[in-house]
PDB file of C-alpha atoms in Angstrom:
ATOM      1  CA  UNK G 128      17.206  -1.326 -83.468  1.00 70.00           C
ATOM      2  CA  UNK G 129      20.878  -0.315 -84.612  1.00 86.00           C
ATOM      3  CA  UNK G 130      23.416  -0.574 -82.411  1.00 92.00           C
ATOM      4  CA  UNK G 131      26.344   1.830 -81.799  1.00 95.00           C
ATOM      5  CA  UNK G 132      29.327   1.084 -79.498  1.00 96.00           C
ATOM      6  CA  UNK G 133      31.472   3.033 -78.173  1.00 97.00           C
ATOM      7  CA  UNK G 134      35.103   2.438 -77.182  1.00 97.00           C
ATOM      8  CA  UNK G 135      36.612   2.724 -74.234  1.00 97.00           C
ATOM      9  CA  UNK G 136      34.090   2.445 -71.818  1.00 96.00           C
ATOM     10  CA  UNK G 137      36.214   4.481 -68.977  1.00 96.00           C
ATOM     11  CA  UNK G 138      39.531   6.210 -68.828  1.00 97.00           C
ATOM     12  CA  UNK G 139      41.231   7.787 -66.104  1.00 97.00           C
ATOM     13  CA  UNK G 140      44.322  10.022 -67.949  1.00 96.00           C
ATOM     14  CA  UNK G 141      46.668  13.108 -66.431  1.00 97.00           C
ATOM     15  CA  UNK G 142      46.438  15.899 -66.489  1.00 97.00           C
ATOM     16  CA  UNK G 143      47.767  17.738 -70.455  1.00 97.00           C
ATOM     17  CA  UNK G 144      47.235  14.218 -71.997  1.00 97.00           C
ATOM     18  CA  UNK G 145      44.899  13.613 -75.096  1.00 97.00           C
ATOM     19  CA  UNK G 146      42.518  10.907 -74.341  1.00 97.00           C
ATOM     20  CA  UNK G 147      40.929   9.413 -77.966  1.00 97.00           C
ATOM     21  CA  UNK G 148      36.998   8.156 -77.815  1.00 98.00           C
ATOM     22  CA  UNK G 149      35.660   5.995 -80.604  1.00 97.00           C
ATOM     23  CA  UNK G 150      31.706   6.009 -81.572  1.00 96.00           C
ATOM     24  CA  UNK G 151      31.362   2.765 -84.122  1.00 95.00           C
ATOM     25  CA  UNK G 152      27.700   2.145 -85.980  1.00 94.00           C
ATOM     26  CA  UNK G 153      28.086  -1.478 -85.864  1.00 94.00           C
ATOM     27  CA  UNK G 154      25.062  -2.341 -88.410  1.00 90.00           C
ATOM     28  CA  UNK G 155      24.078   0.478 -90.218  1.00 90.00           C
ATOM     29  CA  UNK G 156      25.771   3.072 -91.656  1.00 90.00           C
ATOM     30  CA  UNK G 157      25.968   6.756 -90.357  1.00 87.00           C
ATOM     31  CA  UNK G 158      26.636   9.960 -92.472  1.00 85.00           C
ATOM     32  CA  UNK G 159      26.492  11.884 -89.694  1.00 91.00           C
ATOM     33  CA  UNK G 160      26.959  11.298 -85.861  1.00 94.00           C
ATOM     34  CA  UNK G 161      26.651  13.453 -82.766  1.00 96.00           C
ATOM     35  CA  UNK G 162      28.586  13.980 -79.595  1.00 97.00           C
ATOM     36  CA  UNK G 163      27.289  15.212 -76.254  1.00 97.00           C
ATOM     37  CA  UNK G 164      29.122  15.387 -72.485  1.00 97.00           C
ATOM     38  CA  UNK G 165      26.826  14.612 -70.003  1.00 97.00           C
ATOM     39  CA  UNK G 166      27.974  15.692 -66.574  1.00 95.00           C
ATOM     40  CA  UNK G 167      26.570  14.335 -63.386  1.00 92.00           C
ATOM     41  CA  UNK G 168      22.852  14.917 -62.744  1.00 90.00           C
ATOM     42  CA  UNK G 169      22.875  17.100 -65.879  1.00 94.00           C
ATOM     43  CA  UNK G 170      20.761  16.810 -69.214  1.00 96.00           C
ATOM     44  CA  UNK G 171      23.043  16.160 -72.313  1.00 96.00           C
ATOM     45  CA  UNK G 172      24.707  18.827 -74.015  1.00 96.00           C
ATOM     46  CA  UNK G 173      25.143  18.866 -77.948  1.00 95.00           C
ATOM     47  CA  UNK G 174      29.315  19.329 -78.645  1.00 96.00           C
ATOM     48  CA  UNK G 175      28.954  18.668 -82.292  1.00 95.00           C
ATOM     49  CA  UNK G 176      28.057  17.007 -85.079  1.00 94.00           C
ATOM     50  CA  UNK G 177      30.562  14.509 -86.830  1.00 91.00           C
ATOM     51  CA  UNK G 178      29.920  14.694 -90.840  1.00 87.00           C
ATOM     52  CA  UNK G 179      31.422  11.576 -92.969  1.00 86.00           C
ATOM     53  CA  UNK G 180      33.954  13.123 -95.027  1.00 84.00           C
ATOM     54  CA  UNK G 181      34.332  16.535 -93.636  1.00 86.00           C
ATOM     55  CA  UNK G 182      34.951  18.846 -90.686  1.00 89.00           C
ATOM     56  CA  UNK G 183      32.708  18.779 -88.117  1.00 93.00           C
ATOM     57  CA  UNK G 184      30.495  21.175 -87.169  1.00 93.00           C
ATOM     58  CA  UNK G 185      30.826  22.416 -83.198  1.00 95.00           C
ATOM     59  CA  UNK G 186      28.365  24.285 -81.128  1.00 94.00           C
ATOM     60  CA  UNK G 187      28.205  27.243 -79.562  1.00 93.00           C
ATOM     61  CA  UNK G 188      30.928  27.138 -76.626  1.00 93.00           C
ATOM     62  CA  UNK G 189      32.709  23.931 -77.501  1.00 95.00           C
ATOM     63  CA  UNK G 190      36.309  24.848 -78.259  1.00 94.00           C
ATOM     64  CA  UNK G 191      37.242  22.582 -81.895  1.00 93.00           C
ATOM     65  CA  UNK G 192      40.938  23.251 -81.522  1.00 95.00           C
ATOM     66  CA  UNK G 193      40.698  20.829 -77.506  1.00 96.00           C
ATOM     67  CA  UNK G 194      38.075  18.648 -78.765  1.00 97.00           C
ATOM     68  CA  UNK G 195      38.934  17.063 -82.745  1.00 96.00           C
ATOM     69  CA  UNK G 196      36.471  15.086 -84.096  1.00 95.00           C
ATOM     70  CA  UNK G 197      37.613  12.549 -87.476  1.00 92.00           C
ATOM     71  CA  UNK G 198      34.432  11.544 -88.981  1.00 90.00           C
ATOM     72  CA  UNK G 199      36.355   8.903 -91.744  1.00 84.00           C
ATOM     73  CA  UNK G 200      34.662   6.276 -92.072  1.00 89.00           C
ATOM     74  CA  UNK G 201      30.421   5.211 -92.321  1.00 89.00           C
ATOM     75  CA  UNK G 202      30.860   3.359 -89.569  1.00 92.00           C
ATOM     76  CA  UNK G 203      33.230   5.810 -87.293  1.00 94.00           C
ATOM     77  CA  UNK G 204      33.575   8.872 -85.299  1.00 95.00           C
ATOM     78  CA  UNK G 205      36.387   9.657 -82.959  1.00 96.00           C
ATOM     79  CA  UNK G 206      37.070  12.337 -80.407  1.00 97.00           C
ATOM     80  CA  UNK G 207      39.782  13.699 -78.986  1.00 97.00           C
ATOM     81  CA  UNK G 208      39.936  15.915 -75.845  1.00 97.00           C
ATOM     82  CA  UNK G 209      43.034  17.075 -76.122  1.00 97.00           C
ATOM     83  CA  UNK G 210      45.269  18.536 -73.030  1.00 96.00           C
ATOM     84  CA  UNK G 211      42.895  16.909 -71.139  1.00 97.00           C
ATOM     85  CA  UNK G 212      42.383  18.921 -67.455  1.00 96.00           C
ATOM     86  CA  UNK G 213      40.244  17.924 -64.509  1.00 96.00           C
ATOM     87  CA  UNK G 214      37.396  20.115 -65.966  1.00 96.00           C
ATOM     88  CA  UNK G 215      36.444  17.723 -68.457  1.00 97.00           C
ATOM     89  CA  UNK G 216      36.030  14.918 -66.515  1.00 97.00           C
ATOM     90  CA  UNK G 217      32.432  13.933 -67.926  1.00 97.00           C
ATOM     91  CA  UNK G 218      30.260  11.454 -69.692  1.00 97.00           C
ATOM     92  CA  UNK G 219      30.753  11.470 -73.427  1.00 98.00           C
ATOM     93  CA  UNK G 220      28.034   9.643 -75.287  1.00 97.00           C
ATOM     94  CA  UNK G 221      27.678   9.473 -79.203  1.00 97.00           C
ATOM     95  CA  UNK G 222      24.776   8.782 -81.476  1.00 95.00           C
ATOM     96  CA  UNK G 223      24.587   7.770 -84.697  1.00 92.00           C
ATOM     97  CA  UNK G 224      21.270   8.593 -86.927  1.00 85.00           C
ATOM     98  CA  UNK G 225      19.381   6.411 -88.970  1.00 78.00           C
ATOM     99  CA  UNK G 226      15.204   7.913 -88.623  1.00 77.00           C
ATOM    100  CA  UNK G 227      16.189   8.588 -84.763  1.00 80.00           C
ATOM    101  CA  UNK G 228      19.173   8.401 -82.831  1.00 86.00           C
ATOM    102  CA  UNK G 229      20.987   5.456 -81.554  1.00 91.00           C
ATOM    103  CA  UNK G 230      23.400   6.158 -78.309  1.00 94.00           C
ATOM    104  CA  UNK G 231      26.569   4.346 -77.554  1.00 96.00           C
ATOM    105  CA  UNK G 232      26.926   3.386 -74.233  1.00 95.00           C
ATOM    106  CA  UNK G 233      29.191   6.441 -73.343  1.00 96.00           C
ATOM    107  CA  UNK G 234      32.463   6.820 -72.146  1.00 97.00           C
ATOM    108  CA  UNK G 235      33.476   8.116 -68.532  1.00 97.00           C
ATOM    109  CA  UNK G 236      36.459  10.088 -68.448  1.00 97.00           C
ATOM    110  CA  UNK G 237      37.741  11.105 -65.076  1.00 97.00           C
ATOM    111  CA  UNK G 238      40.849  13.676 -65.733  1.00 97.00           C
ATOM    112  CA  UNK G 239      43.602  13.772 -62.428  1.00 96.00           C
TER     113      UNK G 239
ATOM    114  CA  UNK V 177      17.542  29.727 -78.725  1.00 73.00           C
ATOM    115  CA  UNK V 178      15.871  26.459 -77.569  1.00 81.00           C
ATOM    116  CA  UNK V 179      15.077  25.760 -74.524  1.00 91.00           C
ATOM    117  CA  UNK V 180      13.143  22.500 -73.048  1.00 96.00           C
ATOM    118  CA  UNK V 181      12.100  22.658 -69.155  1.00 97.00           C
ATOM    119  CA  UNK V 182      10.583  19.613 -67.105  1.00 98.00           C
ATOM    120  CA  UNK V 183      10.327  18.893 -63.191  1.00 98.00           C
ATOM    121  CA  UNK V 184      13.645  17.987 -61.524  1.00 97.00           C
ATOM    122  CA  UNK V 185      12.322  14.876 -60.030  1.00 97.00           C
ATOM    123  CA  UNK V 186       9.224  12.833 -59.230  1.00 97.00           C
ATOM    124  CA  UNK V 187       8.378   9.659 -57.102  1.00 97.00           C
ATOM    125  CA  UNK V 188       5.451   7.702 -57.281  1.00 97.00           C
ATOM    126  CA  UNK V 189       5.051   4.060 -55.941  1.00 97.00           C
ATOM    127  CA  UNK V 190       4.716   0.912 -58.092  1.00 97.00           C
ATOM    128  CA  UNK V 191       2.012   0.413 -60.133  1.00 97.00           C
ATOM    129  CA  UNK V 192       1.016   4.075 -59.692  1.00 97.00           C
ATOM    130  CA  UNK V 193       0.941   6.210 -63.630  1.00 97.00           C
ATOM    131  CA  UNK V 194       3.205   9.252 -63.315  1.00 98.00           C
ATOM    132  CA  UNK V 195       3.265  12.200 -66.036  1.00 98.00           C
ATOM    133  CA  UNK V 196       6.347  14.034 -66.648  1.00 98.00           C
ATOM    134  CA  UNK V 197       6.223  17.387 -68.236  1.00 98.00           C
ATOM    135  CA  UNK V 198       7.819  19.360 -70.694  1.00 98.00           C
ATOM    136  CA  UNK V 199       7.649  22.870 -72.108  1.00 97.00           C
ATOM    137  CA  UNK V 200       9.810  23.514 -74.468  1.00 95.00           C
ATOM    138  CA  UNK V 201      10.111  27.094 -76.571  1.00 93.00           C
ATOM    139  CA  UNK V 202      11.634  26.667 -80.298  1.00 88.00           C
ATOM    140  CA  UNK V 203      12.871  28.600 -83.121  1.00 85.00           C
ATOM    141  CA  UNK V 204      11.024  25.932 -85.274  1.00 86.00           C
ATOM    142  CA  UNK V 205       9.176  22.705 -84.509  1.00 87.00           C
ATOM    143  CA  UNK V 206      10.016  19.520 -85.724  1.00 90.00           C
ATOM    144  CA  UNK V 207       8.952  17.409 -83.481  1.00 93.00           C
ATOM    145  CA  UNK V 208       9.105  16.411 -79.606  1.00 95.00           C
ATOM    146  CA  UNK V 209      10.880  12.840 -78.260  1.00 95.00           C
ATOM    147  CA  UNK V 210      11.487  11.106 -75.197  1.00 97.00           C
ATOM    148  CA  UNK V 211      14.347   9.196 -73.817  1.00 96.00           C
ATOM    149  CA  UNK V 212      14.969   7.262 -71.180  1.00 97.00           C
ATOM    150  CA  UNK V 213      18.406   7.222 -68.969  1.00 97.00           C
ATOM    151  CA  UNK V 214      19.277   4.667 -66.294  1.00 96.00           C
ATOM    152  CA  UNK V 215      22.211   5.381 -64.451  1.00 93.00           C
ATOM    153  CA  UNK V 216      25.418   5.259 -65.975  1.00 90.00           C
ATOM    154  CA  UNK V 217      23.797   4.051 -69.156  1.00 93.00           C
ATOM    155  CA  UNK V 218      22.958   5.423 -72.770  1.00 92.00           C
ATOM    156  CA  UNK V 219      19.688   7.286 -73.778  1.00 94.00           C
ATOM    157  CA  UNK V 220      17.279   4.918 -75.464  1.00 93.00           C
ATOM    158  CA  UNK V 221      14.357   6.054 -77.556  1.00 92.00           C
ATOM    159  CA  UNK V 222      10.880   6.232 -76.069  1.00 94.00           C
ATOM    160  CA  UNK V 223       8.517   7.519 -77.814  1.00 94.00           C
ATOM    161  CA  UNK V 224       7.712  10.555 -80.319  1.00 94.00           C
ATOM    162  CA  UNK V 225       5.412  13.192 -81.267  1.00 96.00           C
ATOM    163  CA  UNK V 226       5.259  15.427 -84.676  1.00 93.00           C
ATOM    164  CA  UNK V 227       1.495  15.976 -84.481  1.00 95.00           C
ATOM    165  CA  UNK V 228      -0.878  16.854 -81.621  1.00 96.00           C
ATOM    166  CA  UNK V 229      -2.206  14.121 -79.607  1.00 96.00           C
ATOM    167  CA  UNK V 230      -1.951  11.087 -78.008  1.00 96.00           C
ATOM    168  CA  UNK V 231       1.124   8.448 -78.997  1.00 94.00           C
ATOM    169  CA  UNK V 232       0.870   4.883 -76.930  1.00 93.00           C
ATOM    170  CA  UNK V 233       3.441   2.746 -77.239  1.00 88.00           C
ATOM    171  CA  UNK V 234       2.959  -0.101 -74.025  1.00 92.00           C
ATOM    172  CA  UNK V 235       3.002   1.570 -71.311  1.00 95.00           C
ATOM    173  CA  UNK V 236       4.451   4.477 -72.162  1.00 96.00           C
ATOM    174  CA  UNK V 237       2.307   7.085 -73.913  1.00 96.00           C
ATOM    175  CA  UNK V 238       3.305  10.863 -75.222  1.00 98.00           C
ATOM    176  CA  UNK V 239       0.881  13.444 -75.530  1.00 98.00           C
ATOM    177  CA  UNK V 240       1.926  16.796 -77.845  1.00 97.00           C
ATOM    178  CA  UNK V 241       0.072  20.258 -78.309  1.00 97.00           C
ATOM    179  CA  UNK V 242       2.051  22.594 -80.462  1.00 95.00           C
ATOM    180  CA  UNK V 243      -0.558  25.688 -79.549  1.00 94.00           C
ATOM    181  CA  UNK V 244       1.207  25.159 -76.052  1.00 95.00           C
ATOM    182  CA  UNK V 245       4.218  24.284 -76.362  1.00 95.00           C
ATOM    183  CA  UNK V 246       3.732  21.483 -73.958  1.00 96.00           C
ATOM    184  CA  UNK V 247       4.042  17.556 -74.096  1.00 97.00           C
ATOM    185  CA  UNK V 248       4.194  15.173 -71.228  1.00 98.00           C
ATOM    186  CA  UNK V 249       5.050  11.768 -71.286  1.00 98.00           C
ATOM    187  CA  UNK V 250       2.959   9.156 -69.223  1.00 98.00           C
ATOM    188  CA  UNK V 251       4.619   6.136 -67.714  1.00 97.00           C
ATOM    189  CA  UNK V 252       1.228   3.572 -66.630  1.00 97.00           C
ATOM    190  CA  UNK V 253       1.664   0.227 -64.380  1.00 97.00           C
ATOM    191  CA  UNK V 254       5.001   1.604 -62.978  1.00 98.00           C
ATOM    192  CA  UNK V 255       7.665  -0.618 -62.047  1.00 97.00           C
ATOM    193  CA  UNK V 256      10.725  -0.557 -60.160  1.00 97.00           C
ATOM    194  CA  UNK V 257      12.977  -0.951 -63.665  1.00 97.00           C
ATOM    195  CA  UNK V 258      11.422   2.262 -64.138  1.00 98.00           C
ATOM    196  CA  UNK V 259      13.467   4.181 -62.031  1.00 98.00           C
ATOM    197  CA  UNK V 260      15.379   6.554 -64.150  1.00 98.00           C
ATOM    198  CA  UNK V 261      15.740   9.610 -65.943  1.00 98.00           C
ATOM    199  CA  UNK V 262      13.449  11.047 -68.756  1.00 98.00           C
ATOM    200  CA  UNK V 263      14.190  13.560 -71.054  1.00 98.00           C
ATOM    201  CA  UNK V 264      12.366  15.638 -73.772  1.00 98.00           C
ATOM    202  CA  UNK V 265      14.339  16.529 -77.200  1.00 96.00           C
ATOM    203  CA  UNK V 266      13.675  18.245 -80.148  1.00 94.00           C
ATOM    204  CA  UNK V 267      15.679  19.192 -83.550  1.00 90.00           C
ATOM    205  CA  UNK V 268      16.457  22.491 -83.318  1.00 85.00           C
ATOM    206  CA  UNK V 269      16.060  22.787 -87.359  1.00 84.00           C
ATOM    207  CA  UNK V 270      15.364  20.542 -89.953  1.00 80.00           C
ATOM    208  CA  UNK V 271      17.806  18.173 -89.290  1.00 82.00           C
ATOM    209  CA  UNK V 272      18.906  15.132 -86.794  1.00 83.00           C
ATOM    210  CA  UNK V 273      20.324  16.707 -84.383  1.00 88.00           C
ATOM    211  CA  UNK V 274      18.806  16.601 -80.806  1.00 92.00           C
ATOM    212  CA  UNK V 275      18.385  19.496 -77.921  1.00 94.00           C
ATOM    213  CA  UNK V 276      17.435  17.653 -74.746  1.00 96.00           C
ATOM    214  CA  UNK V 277      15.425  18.973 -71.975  1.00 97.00           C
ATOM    215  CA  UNK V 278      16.647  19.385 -68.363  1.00 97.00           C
ATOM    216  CA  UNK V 279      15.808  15.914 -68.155  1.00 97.00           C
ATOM    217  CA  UNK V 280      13.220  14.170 -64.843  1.00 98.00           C
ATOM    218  CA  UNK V 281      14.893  12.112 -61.889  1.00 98.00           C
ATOM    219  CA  UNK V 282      11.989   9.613 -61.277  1.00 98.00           C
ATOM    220  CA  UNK V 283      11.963   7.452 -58.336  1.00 98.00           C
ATOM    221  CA  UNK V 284       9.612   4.385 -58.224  1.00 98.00           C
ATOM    222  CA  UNK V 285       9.074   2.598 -54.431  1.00 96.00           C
ATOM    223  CA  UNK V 286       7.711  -0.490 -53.711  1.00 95.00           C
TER     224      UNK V 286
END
């Protein structure tokens, strides 16, 4: 199956700092790719889609102006919770889609 | 809206065959899929159902009827590397994106 990484792993940032997440398709290539924030013992929640070559498109709820996605690349998403606060502490987990969905591994942010 | 409901949690002891439900209510239906979570880890793809039925794939199997909204997933021969979460998604339109279900703690013992 394809594979999608996702980079860093974990990051433990302040308080009003922007933290940057990056979702790489490392052997396919993916037109569009989705975020979700998974918190604990919760389902995943759909934050947005990430379109190749334009803006993203957000759900209902998710503020765009705290959480940019860049969608430049085939091959990579990134996104950036910016003025990070201790409420968005979460799993983030991306997918790229090629028939199905592929998941990175996630990233754990932890917000003090 | 969408929504997709299943059971909190189940347990059932190795080598036992578990079903984990889901009702789900849709604008449109395109299709029902299962994932499977361990703990700390990413969703990977189980199985998936456009028509109604029975889908076997190992030991997993997915059953769909559209008239009722309702799928379940089976899990036979459990083992303890089963122990995880399961969740139902759809597309809530025509496209790729995913809605996942309140997602099903299941415990296997020994």
């Amino acid at each position: 199956g394809a594979v999608v990484s996702q980079h860093p792993s974990w990051v433990i940032c302040k308080s009003g700092t922007s933290v940057k997440i990056e979702c790489r398709s490392l052997d396919f290539q993916a037109t569009t790719m989705f975020w979700y924030r998974q918190f604990p013992k919760q389902s995943l929640m759909l934050m947005a889609t990430s379109n190749e070559g334009s803006k993203a498109t957000y759900e209902q709820g998710v503020e765009k102006d705290k959480f940019l996605i860049n969608h430049a690349s085939l091959t990579l998403s990134t996104l950036t919770v910016t003025s990070a606060h201790p409420e968005d502490s979460s799993f983030y987990i991306c997918s790229g889609a090629q028939e199905t969905q592929y998941f990175g591994p996630g990233t754990r942010l932890l917000v003090l | 809206g969408q929504s997709l409901e299943q059971p909190s949690e189940v347990t059932a002891v190795e080598g036992a065959i578990v079903q984990i439900n889901c009702t789900y209510q849709t604008s449109g239906f395109y299709g029902l899929s299962w994932y499977q979570q361990h703990d700390g880890g990413a969703p990977t793809f189980l199985s998936y159902n456009a028509l109604d039925g029975l889908e076997e794939t190992g030991r997993f199997s997915s059953f769909l009827s559209r008239s009722d909204s309702y799928g379940y997933l089976l899990l036979q021969e459990l083992q303890m590397k089963d122990s995880a979460s399961y969740f139902c998604a759809v597309p809530p339109d025509n496209t790729d994106k995913l809605i996942f279900g309140t997602g099903t703690r299941l415990q296997v013992f020994p």
